[in-house]
Coordinates of C-alpha atoms and ligand atoms in Angstrom, one line a residue:
M1 CA 119.0 204.7 218.9
I2 CA 119.8 205.5 215.3
Q3 CA 119.0 202.6 212.9
R4 CA 120.3 202.8 209.3
T5 CA 118.6 201.2 206.2
Y6 CA 119.9 201.1 202.6
D7 CA 117.0 199.4 200.8
Y8 CA 116.1 202.3 198.5
D9 CA 117.5 204.0 195.4
V10 CA 115.7 207.2 196.2
L11 CA 114.3 208.8 199.4
I12 CA 111.7 211.5 199.2
A13 CA 110.7 213.9 202.0
G14 CA 107.0 214.8 201.5
A15 CA 104.0 213.0 200.0
G16 CA 102.3 216.0 198.4
P17 CA 102.0 216.2 194.6
G18 CA 105.7 217.1 194.1
G19 CA 106.9 214.0 196.1
T20 CA 104.3 211.5 194.9
H21 CA 104.5 212.4 191.2
T22 CA 108.3 212.1 191.3
A23 CA 108.1 208.8 193.1
L24 CA 105.5 207.3 190.6
R25 CA 107.7 208.4 187.6
L26 CA 110.9 206.9 189.1
A27 CA 109.1 203.7 190.2
K28 CA 107.8 203.2 186.7
R29 CA 111.5 203.2 185.6
G30 CA 112.2 200.4 188.1
Y31 CA 113.8 202.4 190.9
R32 CA 113.0 201.5 194.6
V33 CA 111.6 204.6 196.3
A34 CA 110.6 205.5 199.9
I35 CA 108.4 208.5 200.6
F36 CA 108.1 210.0 204.1
D37 CA 105.4 212.3 205.3
K38 CA 104.9 213.7 208.8
R39 CA 101.2 213.6 208.3
T40 CA 98.8 210.6 207.7
F41 CA 96.5 210.7 204.8
P42 CA 93.8 211.9 204.1
R43 CA 95.1 215.2 205.4
K44 CA 94.1 218.8 204.6
K45 CA 96.3 221.3 202.9
P46 CA 95.5 225.0 202.7
C47 CA 95.0 225.6 199.0
G48 CA 92.7 227.1 196.3
E49 CA 92.4 223.5 195.2
F50 CA 92.4 224.5 191.5
M51 CA 94.5 222.7 188.9
S52 CA 95.3 224.5 185.6
P53 CA 94.4 222.7 182.3
E54 CA 98.1 221.8 181.8
C55 CA 97.9 219.6 185.0
L56 CA 95.6 217.2 183.2
P57 CA 98.2 215.7 180.8
L58 CA 100.6 215.4 183.7
L59 CA 98.0 213.5 185.8
D60 CA 97.3 211.4 182.7
E61 CA 101.0 210.5 182.4
I62 CA 100.9 208.9 185.9
G63 CA 97.5 207.2 185.2
L64 CA 95.4 209.5 187.5
K65 CA 93.5 211.8 185.2
E66 CA 90.4 209.6 185.0
T67 CA 90.6 208.8 188.7
V68 CA 90.6 212.5 189.5
L69 CA 87.6 213.2 187.2
D70 CA 85.8 210.1 188.6
H71 CA 86.1 211.5 192.1
G72 CA 84.0 214.5 191.2
A73 CA 86.6 217.1 190.4
S74 CA 84.7 220.1 189.1
R75 CA 85.5 221.5 185.6
V76 CA 86.7 225.1 185.5
S77 CA 86.4 226.8 182.1
G78 CA 88.3 230.0 182.8
M79 CA 88.6 232.9 185.2
R80 CA 86.5 235.9 186.2
L81 CA 88.4 238.9 187.5
H82 CA 86.7 241.6 189.6
G83 CA 87.8 244.7 191.3
F84 CA 87.2 248.4 191.8
G85 CA 84.0 248.5 189.7
Q86 CA 85.6 246.5 186.8
A87 CA 85.1 243.0 185.6
A88 CA 86.7 240.8 182.9
R89 CA 86.3 237.2 181.9
G90 CA 88.7 234.8 180.1
N91 CA 88.3 231.3 179.0
Y92 CA 90.6 228.4 178.3
T93 CA 90.4 228.6 174.6
R94 CA 92.7 227.9 171.7
I95 CA 95.1 230.8 171.1
G96 CA 96.3 231.0 167.5
E97 CA 97.7 227.7 166.5
L98 CA 98.8 226.8 170.1
R99 CA 98.0 223.4 171.5
L100 CA 95.1 223.3 174.0
P101 CA 95.5 220.5 176.5
S102 CA 91.8 220.6 177.5
G103 CA 89.2 223.4 177.5
F104 CA 89.1 223.2 181.3
G105 CA 91.0 223.0 184.5
V106 CA 89.8 221.0 187.5
A107 CA 89.2 221.6 191.2
L108 CA 89.1 219.0 193.8
R109 CA 89.5 219.0 197.6
R110 CA 93.2 218.6 198.4
E111 CA 92.5 215.9 201.0
V112 CA 90.9 213.9 198.1
L113 CA 93.5 214.7 195.4
D114 CA 96.5 214.0 197.6
T115 CA 95.1 210.8 199.0
L116 CA 94.4 209.5 195.5
T117 CA 98.1 210.1 194.6
V118 CA 99.3 208.6 197.9
E119 CA 97.1 205.5 197.3
A120 CA 98.5 205.1 193.8
A121 CA 102.1 205.3 195.2
K122 CA 101.2 202.7 197.9
A123 CA 99.8 200.4 195.3
H124 CA 103.1 200.5 193.3
E125 CA 105.4 197.6 194.1
N126 CA 108.5 199.8 193.9
I127 CA 107.3 202.4 196.4
D128 CA 106.9 202.3 200.2
V129 CA 105.0 205.2 201.8
F130 CA 105.9 206.0 205.5
E131 CA 103.1 208.1 207.0
G132 CA 103.6 209.9 210.3
W133 CA 107.4 209.9 209.7
S134 CA 109.0 213.3 210.2
V135 CA 112.1 214.3 208.2
S136 CA 114.6 216.2 210.3
G137 CA 117.2 216.9 207.5
P138 CA 119.7 215.4 205.1
T139 CA 122.8 213.4 206.1
F140 CA 126.2 213.7 204.4
D141 CA 129.1 211.5 203.7
E142 CA 132.8 212.5 204.4
A143 CA 133.0 214.2 201.0
G144 CA 129.9 216.3 201.7
R145 CA 127.6 214.4 199.4
V146 CA 124.0 213.9 200.6
H147 CA 123.5 210.2 201.3
G148 CA 120.3 210.0 203.3
L149 CA 117.7 211.4 205.6
R150 CA 117.4 211.8 209.4
L151 CA 113.9 210.9 210.4
R152 CA 111.6 210.5 213.4
D153 CA 109.7 207.3 213.3
P154 CA 106.5 207.6 215.3
Q155 CA 107.3 204.3 217.2
H156 CA 111.0 204.1 217.6
G157 CA 112.2 207.8 217.5
A158 CA 115.4 208.8 215.6
R159 CA 116.2 206.8 212.4
E160 CA 118.5 207.3 209.5
F161 CA 117.8 206.0 206.0
R162 CA 120.5 206.0 203.3
S163 CA 120.1 205.8 199.5
R164 CA 121.7 206.8 196.2
F165 CA 119.6 210.0 195.9
V166 CA 117.5 212.2 198.1
I167 CA 114.6 214.5 197.1
G168 CA 113.2 217.4 199.2
A169 CA 109.4 217.6 198.3
D170 CA 108.5 218.7 201.8
G171 CA 106.8 222.0 201.0
L172 CA 107.3 225.6 201.9
R173 CA 109.2 224.9 205.1
S174 CA 111.3 222.2 203.7
R175 CA 113.7 220.6 206.2
V176 CA 115.8 219.3 203.3
A177 CA 116.2 222.9 201.9
Q178 CA 116.9 224.2 205.4
G179 CA 119.4 221.5 206.1
M180 CA 121.2 222.4 202.9
G181 CA 121.2 226.1 203.9
W182 CA 119.3 227.1 200.8
S183 CA 116.1 228.6 202.0
S184 CA 115.2 231.9 203.6
A185 CA 112.0 234.0 204.1
D186 CA 111.2 236.6 201.5
P187 CA 110.5 239.7 203.6
K188 CA 109.2 241.7 200.6
L189 CA 106.4 239.2 200.1
D190 CA 105.1 238.7 203.6
R191 CA 101.8 237.2 202.5
W192 CA 99.4 235.2 204.7
A193 CA 96.2 233.4 203.6
A194 CA 92.8 232.7 205.3
V195 CA 91.2 229.7 203.7
A196 CA 87.5 228.8 203.9
R197 CA 84.9 226.6 202.1
F198 CA 81.3 227.5 201.7
R199 CA 78.2 225.4 200.8
G200 CA 75.2 226.8 198.9
V201 CA 77.0 229.1 196.4
E202 CA 75.5 229.2 193.0
R203 CA 77.7 227.1 190.6
Q204 CA 79.6 229.1 188.1
A205 CA 81.9 227.5 185.5
E206 CA 84.9 229.8 186.2
A207 CA 87.3 230.4 189.0
E208 CA 87.2 233.9 190.4
V209 CA 89.7 236.5 191.6
H210 CA 88.3 239.6 193.5
F211 CA 90.9 242.4 194.1
L212 CA 90.7 244.7 197.1
D213 CA 93.1 247.4 198.3
G214 CA 96.1 245.4 199.6
A215 CA 94.4 242.0 199.4
Y216 CA 92.7 239.6 197.1
F217 CA 90.3 236.6 197.1
A218 CA 90.9 233.6 194.9
A219 CA 87.9 231.3 194.7
A220 CA 86.8 228.2 192.8
P221 CA 83.9 225.7 192.7
I222 CA 85.2 222.4 193.9
D223 CA 83.8 218.9 194.3
D224 CA 81.0 217.9 196.7
G225 CA 79.0 221.1 195.9
L226 CA 81.6 223.3 197.7
F227 CA 83.1 226.6 196.9
T228 CA 86.7 227.2 198.2
I229 CA 88.0 230.7 198.9
N230 CA 91.4 232.1 199.9
L231 CA 91.8 235.6 201.2
V232 CA 95.5 236.6 200.7
V233 CA 96.7 239.6 202.8
N234 CA 99.9 241.1 204.2
R235 CA 100.9 239.7 207.6
G236 CA 100.1 242.9 209.4
A237 CA 96.4 242.6 208.4
I238 CA 95.7 239.2 210.0
P239 CA 94.2 239.7 213.4
G240 CA 95.6 237.8 216.4
G241 CA 93.3 235.2 218.0
A242 CA 91.0 232.8 216.1
A243 CA 87.9 234.4 217.6
N244 CA 88.4 237.6 215.4
L245 CA 88.9 235.7 212.2
P246 CA 85.3 235.3 211.0
R247 CA 84.7 239.0 211.4
F248 CA 87.9 239.9 209.7
F249 CA 87.1 237.5 206.8
D250 CA 83.5 238.9 206.5
E251 CA 84.7 242.5 206.5
H252 CA 86.9 241.7 203.5
V253 CA 84.0 239.8 201.8
Q254 CA 81.8 242.9 202.2
A255 CA 84.4 245.0 200.5
A256 CA 84.1 242.8 197.4
P257 CA 80.5 243.4 196.3
V258 CA 80.3 240.6 193.7
L259 CA 81.7 238.0 196.1
A260 CA 79.4 239.3 198.9
Q261 CA 76.5 238.8 196.6
R262 CA 77.6 235.3 195.7
L263 CA 78.0 234.3 199.4
A264 CA 74.7 235.7 200.6
G265 CA 72.8 232.8 202.0
A266 CA 75.8 230.4 201.8
T267 CA 77.1 228.6 204.9
L268 CA 80.6 228.2 206.1
E269 CA 81.7 224.6 206.0
G270 CA 84.2 223.9 208.9
K271 CA 86.5 226.6 210.1
I272 CA 88.5 229.4 208.5
E273 CA 92.1 228.4 208.6
V274 CA 95.1 230.7 208.5
C275 CA 98.5 229.9 207.0
G276 CA 101.7 231.9 206.5
P277 CA 104.1 233.4 206.1
L278 CA 103.9 232.0 202.5
A279 CA 106.9 233.6 201.0
T280 CA 110.2 231.6 201.0
R281 CA 112.9 231.5 198.4
T282 CA 115.8 229.2 197.7
T283 CA 119.3 230.0 196.4
R284 CA 119.8 226.5 194.9
R285 CA 117.7 223.4 194.1
T286 CA 120.4 220.8 193.6
A287 CA 123.7 219.5 194.9
P288 CA 125.5 216.1 194.7
G289 CA 123.0 213.5 195.8
V290 CA 120.0 215.8 196.4
A291 CA 117.4 218.0 194.7
L292 CA 114.3 219.9 195.6
V293 CA 110.9 219.9 193.8
G294 CA 107.5 221.7 194.3
D295 CA 107.1 224.3 197.0
A296 CA 110.3 223.3 198.6
C297 CA 111.9 225.3 195.8
G298 CA 110.1 228.5 196.9
F299 CA 106.9 230.3 197.1
V300 CA 104.3 230.3 194.3
D301 CA 101.7 233.0 194.6
P302 CA 98.2 231.6 194.9
L303 CA 96.9 234.4 192.7
T304 CA 97.6 232.5 189.4
G305 CA 96.8 229.1 190.8
E306 CA 100.0 227.5 189.4
G307 CA 101.7 225.8 192.4
L308 CA 100.2 222.4 191.6
F309 CA 101.4 222.7 188.0
F310 CA 104.9 223.7 189.2
A311 CA 105.0 220.7 191.5
M312 CA 103.7 218.2 188.9
R313 CA 105.8 219.5 186.0
G314 CA 108.8 219.9 188.3
A315 CA 108.4 216.2 189.2
A316 CA 108.5 215.2 185.6
L317 CA 111.7 217.2 185.0
L318 CA 113.3 215.9 188.1
A319 CA 112.4 212.3 187.5
E320 CA 114.2 212.5 184.1
A321 CA 117.3 214.1 185.7
V322 CA 117.5 211.6 188.6
H323 CA 117.1 208.7 186.2
M324 CA 120.0 210.0 184.1
A325 CA 122.1 210.5 187.3
L326 CA 121.3 207.0 188.7
E327 CA 121.9 205.3 185.3
N328 CA 125.3 207.0 184.8
P329 CA 126.6 208.3 188.2
Q330 CA 129.5 210.1 186.4
H331 CA 126.8 212.2 184.6
E332 CA 125.0 213.3 187.8
A333 CA 126.4 216.9 187.8
R334 CA 125.3 217.3 184.2
A335 CA 121.8 215.9 184.9
L336 CA 121.3 218.2 187.8
R337 CA 122.5 221.2 185.9
G338 CA 120.0 220.2 183.2
Y339 CA 117.2 220.1 185.8
E340 CA 118.1 223.6 187.1
R341 CA 118.2 224.9 183.5
A342 CA 114.8 223.4 182.6
R343 CA 113.3 224.9 185.7
R344 CA 114.6 228.3 184.9
R345 CA 113.4 228.0 181.3
E346 CA 109.9 226.8 182.2
F347 CA 109.2 228.5 185.5
G348 CA 111.5 231.5 185.5
P349 CA 109.2 233.7 183.4
R350 CA 106.2 232.6 185.5
Y351 CA 107.9 233.5 188.8
A352 CA 108.8 236.8 187.2
M353 CA 105.2 237.4 186.1
A354 CA 104.0 236.5 189.6
R355 CA 106.4 239.1 191.1
L356 CA 105.2 241.7 188.7
L357 CA 101.6 240.9 189.6
Q358 CA 102.5 241.2 193.3
K359 CA 103.8 244.7 192.7
G360 CA 100.8 245.6 190.4
I361 CA 98.1 244.5 192.8
R362 CA 99.4 246.9 195.5
S363 CA 97.9 249.7 193.4
P364 CA 94.1 249.9 193.0
R365 CA 94.6 252.3 190.1
V366 CA 96.7 249.8 188.2
I367 CA 94.2 247.0 188.9
E368 CA 91.3 249.2 187.8
S369 CA 92.9 250.2 184.6
V370 CA 94.2 246.7 183.7
L371 CA 90.7 245.2 184.3
R372 CA 89.1 247.9 182.3
S373 CA 91.3 247.2 179.3
F374 CA 90.8 243.4 179.8
S375 CA 87.0 244.0 179.8
R376 CA 87.4 245.7 176.4
R377 CA 89.6 243.0 174.9
P378 CA 88.3 239.6 175.9
G379 CA 90.9 238.0 173.6
L380 CA 93.7 239.5 175.7
T381 CA 92.0 238.2 178.9
N382 CA 91.9 234.8 177.2
L383 CA 95.6 235.0 176.6
I384 CA 96.4 235.9 180.2
V385 CA 94.1 233.2 181.5
A386 CA 95.8 230.7 179.1
W387 CA 99.2 231.8 180.5
T388 CA 98.0 231.1 184.0
G389 CA 96.4 227.9 182.6
D390 CA 100.1 227.0 181.8
Y391 CA 99.5 226.0 178.2
V392 CA 100.9 229.2 176.8
Q393 CA 104.6 229.0 177.2
P394 CA 106.9 232.0 177.6
I395 CA 108.3 231.4 174.1
D396 CA 104.8 231.5 172.7
L397 CA 104.6 235.2 173.5
L398 CA 107.2 235.9 170.8
R399 CA 104.8 234.5 168.1
P400 CA 102.9 237.3 166.2
S401 CA 100.1 234.8 165.5
V402 CA 99.4 234.5 169.3
W403 CA 99.0 238.3 169.7
R404 CA 97.0 238.6 166.5
S405 CA 94.6 236.0 167.8
A406 CA 94.5 237.6 171.3
L407 CA 93.8 241.1 170.0
R408 CA 91.3 240.1 167.3
R409 CA 88.4 239.3 169.6
R410 CA 86.8 242.6 170.6
E411 CA 83.4 241.9 171.9
L412 CA 82.7 243.6 175.1
I413 CA 81.9 241.8 178.3
Q414 CA 79.5 243.8 180.5
A415 CA 81.1 244.8 183.8
D416 CA 79.0 243.4 186.6
A417 CA 81.0 244.8 189.5
Ligands
FAD501 C1 96.5 229.7 200.4 C2 97.0 228.9 199.2 C3 96.3 228.7 198.1 C4 96.8 228.0 197.0 N1 96.0 227.8 195.9 C5 96.4 227.1 194.8 C6 95.6 226.8 193.7 O1 94.4 227.1 193.7 N2 96.2 226.1 192.7 C7 97.5 225.7 192.7 O2 97.9 225.1 191.7 N3 98.3 225.9 193.7 C8 97.8 226.6 194.8 N4 98.6 226.8 195.9 C9 99.9 226.2 195.9 C10 99.9 224.7 196.1 O3 99.1 224.4 197.3 C11 101.3 224.2 196.3 O4 102.1 224.8 195.3 C12 101.4 222.7 196.2 O5 100.7 222.1 197.2 C13 102.9 222.2 196.2 O6 103.0 220.8 196.3 P1 104.2 220.2 197.1 O7 104.0 218.7 196.9 O8 105.4 220.8 196.7 O9 104.0 220.6 198.6 P2 102.8 220.2 199.6 O10 101.6 220.0 198.9 O11 102.9 221.3 200.7 O12 103.3 218.8 200.2 C14 104.4 218.8 201.1 C15 104.2 217.5 202.0 O13 105.4 217.5 202.8 C16 105.0 217.1 204.1 N5 106.1 217.6 205.0 C17 106.3 218.8 205.4 N6 107.4 218.9 206.2 C18 107.7 217.6 206.5 C19 108.7 217.0 207.3 N7 109.6 217.7 208.0 N8 108.8 215.6 207.2 C20 108.0 214.9 206.5 N9 107.0 215.4 205.7 C21 106.9 216.7 205.7 C22 103.7 217.8 204.3 O14 102.9 217.1 205.3 C23 103.0 217.6 202.9 O15 102.3 216.5 202.8 C24 98.1 227.5 197.0 C25 98.9 227.7 198.2 C26 98.3 228.4 199.2 C27 99.2 228.5 200.5

């Protein structure tokens, strides 16, 4: 039996960072929000678990920065890049006169990070969190406006909630995006990931990327003395059957000599998990009564570790737009256009850069020569690392002072791969 409820201003599908950050920002403005997640927390989420420096001010704005640091998040001071005998290192440093949010990013197990945010949402008087509730899709009024969500309640089956606005924050395979007919797989980027955690790896201050022919590892030191690693490959490369996975993973590790050395003597914590396909894209993010945020908007390549920033910053942009739309319903279309524009301005160049990287990393020769020139120009590596740290904005690349600062530092970093 379908039951309908109208108690909320905003319904949000998904209690990951995109959904919870948007909820907390809207609740602070006095809106009543319901969040639905098909899982119960704590839950794991395949991820490199690394947050760029620019995530810290965003966590601060919702009152969670200190909580995250207090829960043992490890501080990450930059990135080491390895591949084909080359190595380069970049730090989160000030570039020219640009603002530096913090000299470090942070890395924390996703089950810890996401549970902290869900707990903050549950503690807010304007938010109800429904765990174990699965979203089936959006519902529409006669005029075609989205006016609610179809759900499966773990106890009573099919339900329908209605509200003034609906948000799809339900990740890569968003039922809201699918229900709107906006999402499709991106066949050109058919990437899969194998994700593992190791104990007993010597602590380094930086995150690491290790390039191989047709694959790469992204790794970071996280809380609880653990080291998290993602191996990202094309779909064809992933073997069938879980039994073959450890050997497949190990063969790739052995092809990355610096990583193999770091993992010698370390022990695998838990199982290697596989996830994919990762690449989806959307044609739209908004329509009357509905908007998407975070991974629901499309794939963010794990190489640059920016997905969490996109989700958190996207939540800040969307909360502003939804507030404007709810305050003045006649301005909803303008508010949603503003959200799409802001996303294009802030994330468009970053998606474009990720696509360029995707093409570049298919060629060992390109990686080798890029890493060689980075190793000779540490300032340039700092600039690239600052870009992936999200505190260098696309517009900043037009400033001569940024390039002067990046090209000035010439001290050589010894290649150790
Ligand atoms: C292998 C890998 C490595 C990555 N490494 C990094 C990294 O190091 N740093 C970084 O910044 N980003 C990384 N990312 C990206 C990052 O994980 C995502 O960008 C981020 O989690 C997006 O947050 P979100 O809230 O949009 O989605 P999610 O975190 O995926 O949350 C979506 C939520 O929706 C729920 N949900 C899904 N379907 C339904 C449904 N039908 N009904 C109800 N609930 C539903 C899910 O249970 C989940 O809780 C990585 C991604 C992958 C795949």
